[in-house]
Every structure is written in structure tokens, then in C-alpha cells.
Amino acid sequence: MGYKNEKLKEEKVFKDPVHRYIHVRDKVIWDVIGAREFQRLRRIRQLGTTYLVFHGAEHSRFHHSLGVYEIVRRIIDDGFQGRPEWNDDERLVTLCAALLHDLGHGPFSHAFENVFDLDHEEFTQAILLGDTEVNEILSRVSKDFPQKVADVIGKTYPDKLVVSLISSQIDADRMDYLQRDAYFTGVSYGHFDMERILRVMRPKEEQAVVTYSGMHAVEDYIMSRYQMYWQVYFHPVSRSAEVILTKILHRAKYLYDTGYVFKHQPTHFSSFFDKTFLLEEYIALDEGVMTTYFQWWMKEEDRVLADLSSRFINRKLFQYVDFNPATEYEKVIQLSKLFQEAGLDPEYYLVSDSSSDLPYDFYRPGEENERLPIFLEMPNGELSELSLQSNIVDAITGKRRTDHKLYFPEDILLEGKDRNPLYRKILEMLKR
């Protein structure tokens, strides 16, 4: 029968709060789930620092990866199988790409990536193609199978329909994380009728499309995404925690580069600081390791590193105010000088942060980050871009919303304002 088509003697199921059950029958999928690189995802939260705002958001990328796999499995096995546009030979590579699409995420994901200038998709591909358990398992299917999975994740796979199921404006990745993140944060924004969307999805040569009768379910999905980004993903308090986390790593790197002698040498970070790390070191780093260092660094002699680490561990976050960088640029420069004069390094204690999202867009050739639009299959069989049929989607199409915040340690300023007139002046400028 061959490893590619080998089935488990008995179907395995995972109980799941979002999809009820996640079904595994393929031996390859079961083996990949058991690989050490995939099990590592249990130790990386799906939402980074968001658990400091929504206390239920402790779910991991392991949860999410299983969820994406289950959605793709249902799309293929329940919706696409037997349709002439779907090539069932692509089934296993699609399922593996769905399961492994987040394999390369580092601890605290995006903050970690930004500090060390990394790309989790590149590391996903490196793990798939490197000397890893996952690679060894996938190679049993065929020698070129790991490369095929990596190509799907890298969006270079020749079958564009397969890629669209993993990465598009209506893909299994988004459909899982919106519902899963809504469930664990306790909000209502991320819920939409996924069952309806899966029923009306149809395979086409370039991508999956939705029948016209399912348009309202897709509208609901897009609005859910919009609300989740502004109410959860871009929550200003979560961004405050991420700002502090980022500054901890920046400070530790600065101290390392300048020869500072740590009480607890950052042996797990040193190769990242000087960009000499190996793939094995990347895989070994998880949020438990990072949090342990932050606890140690609370007792460092360097006051900035100790303070920032304590803030993160004990949730003593920065306060924030709205600001417009176009009109308040000079004000920020003045504030920066005042912080410096007051003995607060503005590099670490006066931080601007911006969030931006484009909820839906249509294809604009030549633009950066071109987006393949969502197409509806009309009753006559023709395809029509979603915003041409939906007034709701048309109203937000191509409209980017951006939010700017200025973060600072209000507690320090309030505590010292009676002793230090500069602190009072800073607070007045910040209108706190």
C-alpha cells in the first residue's frame, strides 16, 4: 500500500472546543503530530502576550495547527472529493501543509521575530527540509515530499488551489484562528457560520470560491475578522506588553554587545544576539525558556533590564495615549528630551507603536502584497469578485485603518511628580 496511503488501524480523535472532534486516519499525519518539532508548538502561545489582557488566551499554536488541519480535511474529504476540479493526489500534501504551516513560529512569535529580524515561514521551511524528525517522516512518503509541503507554505507550489486553502483571504488558517481566539479570549466577535462556508466552497483551478448563496456567511466572516483585529489582536494593553517584551530583548542584546557581565548569562540567546544560531537552537527556544530568563533578569544590576523584566513578569505595563505622528512629531521629540533630562531613557520608556489592518482587498496588479480576492460563483456559473456583489464588503474594501499609541511608565511619573518637576511637565504634556 505504501506509507503515503497507509491508514491507522483505528481512527484517532482529538477533543476540541472549537471543532468538537479532530479526526486523524492517515498514518503520516499521526506520525507528524508526534514529532518533537510539532510537539514544541504546545510551548508557544497562539496569541503571544494577549493572555495578559484576556486571561483565557493560554491556547497554543499546537491547538491552532490541529484546527487548521481539521478544516482542510473537511473541505477536501467532505466538499471537494469527486469534483473534477480537485486532484485527489494533492490531498496528503495539502493536509500536511495545513498541519505544519506554523511550525517555524518562535516564542512570543512576532515580537521575537521583529527583534531578531526573523521570518517564521522561512523557519517553517527550514524545519521541513532540515535534519529533523518532521523531515524524516515526510521523506518516507517520497524524497521530494518535504519540498512539496515547503512549497505550499512558501506559496510557490504549482497547484494554486492547494495554496489558497492554506493562504488566502478566506483560508483554513483564518477560519480557525478567528473562532479559536474568540473562544479562548471569551469575546463574541470572531464567531461566524463556518459550517455554511464549508458547504458552499467549490474548487476552481486557481483557488477555492464560494457559491453566491453563501455570500452572507462570507460577509459575516470578514466582519468577524475586522472586529477581532481591533478588539483583540490590536488591543492597546496587549501591545503594551509586547512593547515591554521587545524592549527587554533589545536591552539584553545591547548589554551583551557592550560586554556587560550578566548574573545569569543568556546562553540560550547569545547565538541570536550575534546571529550565529543553528536551526537546533531555534527549535530549542520556547516561551518557558524565555520566561525563565525574564525572571532571572529581574535581579540584574542593570536597572533598565531589571525593571522591564519585572514589569513583564508581574504585569506592571506601560500606560498609553493616542497620538498622531503626522501632527505631533515635534511633541514626541520634546517629550524624548524631557525623558532624557529626567533620567528615563526614552529608548526604553517612551515608545511609539502602530497597528494597521486591511480587512479585505481586491487584486491590484503591481502593488506590494497583492491579494487574491474572494470570488463568488454566480447562478450562471460565472465568477464575480465579492465586493461587486456585497455592499457591506464594498464599504470596507481597500480601506486601511491605522492606530498610533505612545507608551510610557505612568507609575514612575506619578510616584515621582512631587519630587521631580520634569515628571510633572511630562505628565502635563501627555495629559495624564
Coordinates of N, CA, C and O in Angstrom, one line a residue, residues 172-230:
A172 N -8.3 28.3 5.6 CA -8.5 27.5 6.8 C -7.8 28.1 8.0 O -8.2 28.0 9.1
D173 N -6.6 28.7 7.8 CA -5.8 29.3 8.8 C -6.7 30.4 9.5 O -6.9 30.4 10.7
R174 N -7.2 31.3 8.8 CA -8.0 32.4 9.3 C -9.3 31.9 10.0 O -9.8 32.3 11.0
M175 N -10.0 30.9 9.3 CA -11.2 30.4 9.8 C -11.0 29.7 11.1 O -11.9 29.8 12.0
D176 N -9.9 29.1 11.4 CA -9.6 28.5 12.7 C -9.3 29.6 13.7 O -9.8 29.6 14.8
Y177 N -8.3 30.4 13.4 CA -7.8 31.3 14.5 C -8.9 32.3 14.9 O -8.9 32.7 16.1
L178 N -9.7 32.8 14.0 CA -10.8 33.7 14.4 C -11.7 33.0 15.5 O -12.0 33.6 16.5
Q179 N -12.2 31.8 15.2 CA -13.0 31.1 16.1 C -12.3 30.7 17.4 O -12.9 30.8 18.5
R180 N -11.1 30.2 17.2 CA -10.4 29.7 18.4 C -10.0 30.8 19.3 O -10.1 30.7 20.5
D181 N -9.5 31.9 18.7 CA -9.1 33.1 19.6 C -10.3 33.7 20.2 O -10.2 34.2 21.4
A182 N -11.4 33.7 19.5 CA -12.7 34.3 20.2 C -13.1 33.4 21.3 O -13.5 33.9 22.4
Y183 N -13.0 32.1 21.1 CA -13.4 31.1 22.2 C -12.5 31.3 23.5 O -13.0 31.5 24.6
F184 N -11.2 31.4 23.3 CA -10.3 31.4 24.4 C -10.2 32.8 25.0 O -9.8 33.0 26.2
T185 N -10.5 33.9 24.3 CA -10.5 35.2 24.9 C -11.9 35.5 25.5 O -12.0 36.5 26.2
G186 N -12.9 34.8 25.1 CA -14.2 35.0 25.7 C -15.0 36.1 25.0 O -16.1 36.5 25.5
V187 N -14.6 36.5 23.8 CA -15.3 37.6 23.1 C -16.3 36.9 22.1 O -16.1 35.8 21.8
S188 N -17.2 37.7 21.6 CA -18.2 37.2 20.6 C -17.9 37.6 19.2 O -18.5 37.1 18.3
Y189 N -16.9 38.4 19.0 CA -16.6 39.0 17.7 C -16.2 37.9 16.6 O -16.6 38.1 15.5
G190 N -15.5 36.9 17.0 CA -14.9 36.1 16.0 C -15.8 34.9 15.5 O -15.3 34.1 14.7
H191 N -17.0 34.9 15.9 CA -17.9 33.8 15.5 C -18.6 34.1 14.2 O -19.1 35.2 14.0
F192 N -18.6 33.1 13.3 CA -19.3 33.2 12.0 C -19.7 31.8 11.6 O -19.4 30.8 12.3
D193 N -20.5 31.7 10.6 CA -21.1 30.4 10.2 C -20.1 29.6 9.3 O -20.3 29.6 8.1
M194 N -19.1 29.0 9.9 CA -18.1 28.3 9.2 C -18.8 27.1 8.5 O -18.4 26.7 7.4
E195 N -19.7 26.4 9.1 CA -20.4 25.3 8.5 C -21.0 25.6 7.2 O -20.9 24.9 6.2
R196 N -21.6 26.8 7.1 CA -22.2 27.3 5.9 C -21.1 27.5 4.8 O -21.3 27.1 3.7
I197 N -20.1 28.2 5.2 CA -19.0 28.5 4.3 C -18.4 27.2 3.7 O -18.2 27.1 2.5
L198 N -18.2 26.2 4.6 CA -17.6 24.9 4.1 C -18.6 24.2 3.1 O -18.1 23.6 2.1
R199 N -19.8 24.3 3.3 CA -20.8 23.7 2.5 C -20.9 24.3 1.1 O -21.2 23.7 0.1
V200 N -20.6 25.6 1.0 CA -20.7 26.3 -0.3 C -19.4 26.6 -0.9 O -19.3 27.3 -1.9
M201 N -18.3 26.1 -0.4 CA -17.0 26.2 -1.0 C -16.9 25.3 -2.2 O -17.3 24.1 -2.1
R202 N -16.3 25.8 -3.3 CA -16.1 25.0 -4.5 C -14.7 25.1 -5.0 O -14.1 26.2 -5.0
P203 N -14.1 24.0 -5.5 CA -12.7 24.1 -6.1 C -12.8 24.7 -7.5 O -13.6 24.3 -8.3
K204 N -11.8 25.6 -7.7 CA -11.6 26.0 -9.1 C -10.1 25.9 -9.4 O -9.3 25.6 -8.5
E205 N -9.7 26.2 -10.6 CA -8.3 26.0 -11.0 C -7.3 26.7 -10.2 O -6.3 26.2 -9.7
E206 N -7.6 28.0 -9.9 CA -6.7 28.9 -9.2 C -6.9 29.0 -7.7 O -6.0 29.2 -6.9
Q207 N -8.2 28.8 -7.2 CA -8.5 28.9 -5.8 C -9.8 28.4 -5.5 O -10.6 28.1 -6.4
A208 N -10.1 28.3 -4.2 CA -11.5 27.9 -3.8 C -12.3 29.1 -3.9 O -11.9 30.3 -3.5
V209 N -13.6 28.9 -4.3 CA -14.6 30.0 -4.4 C -15.8 29.6 -3.6 O -15.9 28.5 -3.1
V210 N -16.7 30.6 -3.5 CA -17.9 30.4 -2.7 C -19.1 30.6 -3.6 O -19.1 31.6 -4.3
T211 N -20.1 29.8 -3.5 CA -21.3 30.0 -4.3 C -22.0 31.3 -3.8 O -21.9 31.6 -2.6
Y212 N -22.8 31.9 -4.7 CA -23.4 33.2 -4.4 C -24.4 33.0 -3.2 O -24.5 34.0 -2.4
S213 N -25.0 31.9 -3.1 CA -25.9 31.7 -1.9 C -25.2 31.8 -0.6 O -25.8 32.0 0.5
G214 N -23.9 31.7 -0.6 CA -23.1 31.7 0.7 C -22.5 33.1 1.0 O -21.7 33.3 1.9
M215 N -22.9 34.1 0.2 CA -22.3 35.4 0.3 C -22.5 36.0 1.7 O -21.5 36.6 2.3
H216 N -23.6 35.9 2.3 CA -23.9 36.5 3.6 C -23.0 35.9 4.7 O -22.6 36.5 5.6
A217 N -22.7 34.6 4.6 CA -21.8 33.9 5.5 C -20.4 34.5 5.4 O -19.7 34.6 6.4
V218 N -20.0 34.8 4.2 CA -18.7 35.3 3.9 C -18.6 36.8 4.5 O -17.6 37.2 5.0
E219 N -19.7 37.5 4.3 CA -19.7 38.9 4.9 C -19.5 38.8 6.4 O -18.8 39.6 6.9
D220 N -20.2 37.9 7.0 CA -20.1 37.7 8.4 C -18.7 37.4 8.8 O -18.1 37.9 9.8
Y221 N -18.0 36.5 8.1 CA -16.6 36.1 8.3 C -15.7 37.3 8.2 O -14.8 37.5 9.1
I222 N -15.9 38.2 7.2 CA -15.0 39.3 7.0 C -15.2 40.3 8.1 O -14.2 40.9 8.7
M223 N -16.4 40.6 8.5 CA -16.7 41.5 9.6 C -16.2 40.9 11.0 O -15.7 41.7 11.8
S224 N -16.2 39.6 11.1 CA -15.7 39.0 12.3 C -14.2 39.2 12.4 O -13.6 39.5 13.5
R225 N -13.5 39.1 11.3 CA -12.1 39.3 11.2 C -11.8 40.8 11.6 O -10.9 41.1 12.3
Y226 N -12.5 41.7 11.0 CA -12.3 43.1 11.3 C -12.4 43.4 12.8 O -11.6 44.1 13.4
Q227 N -13.5 42.9 13.4 CA -13.7 43.1 14.8 C -12.6 42.5 15.7 O -12.2 43.1 16.7
M228 N -12.2 41.3 15.3 CA -11.2 40.6 16.1 C -9.9 41.3 16.1 O -9.2 41.4 17.1
Y229 N -9.5 41.9 15.0 CA -8.2 42.6 14.9 C -8.2 43.8 15.8 O -7.3 44.1 16.5
W230 N -9.3 44.6 15.8 CA -9.3 45.8 16.6 C -9.7 45.6 18.1 O -9.3 46.4 18.9

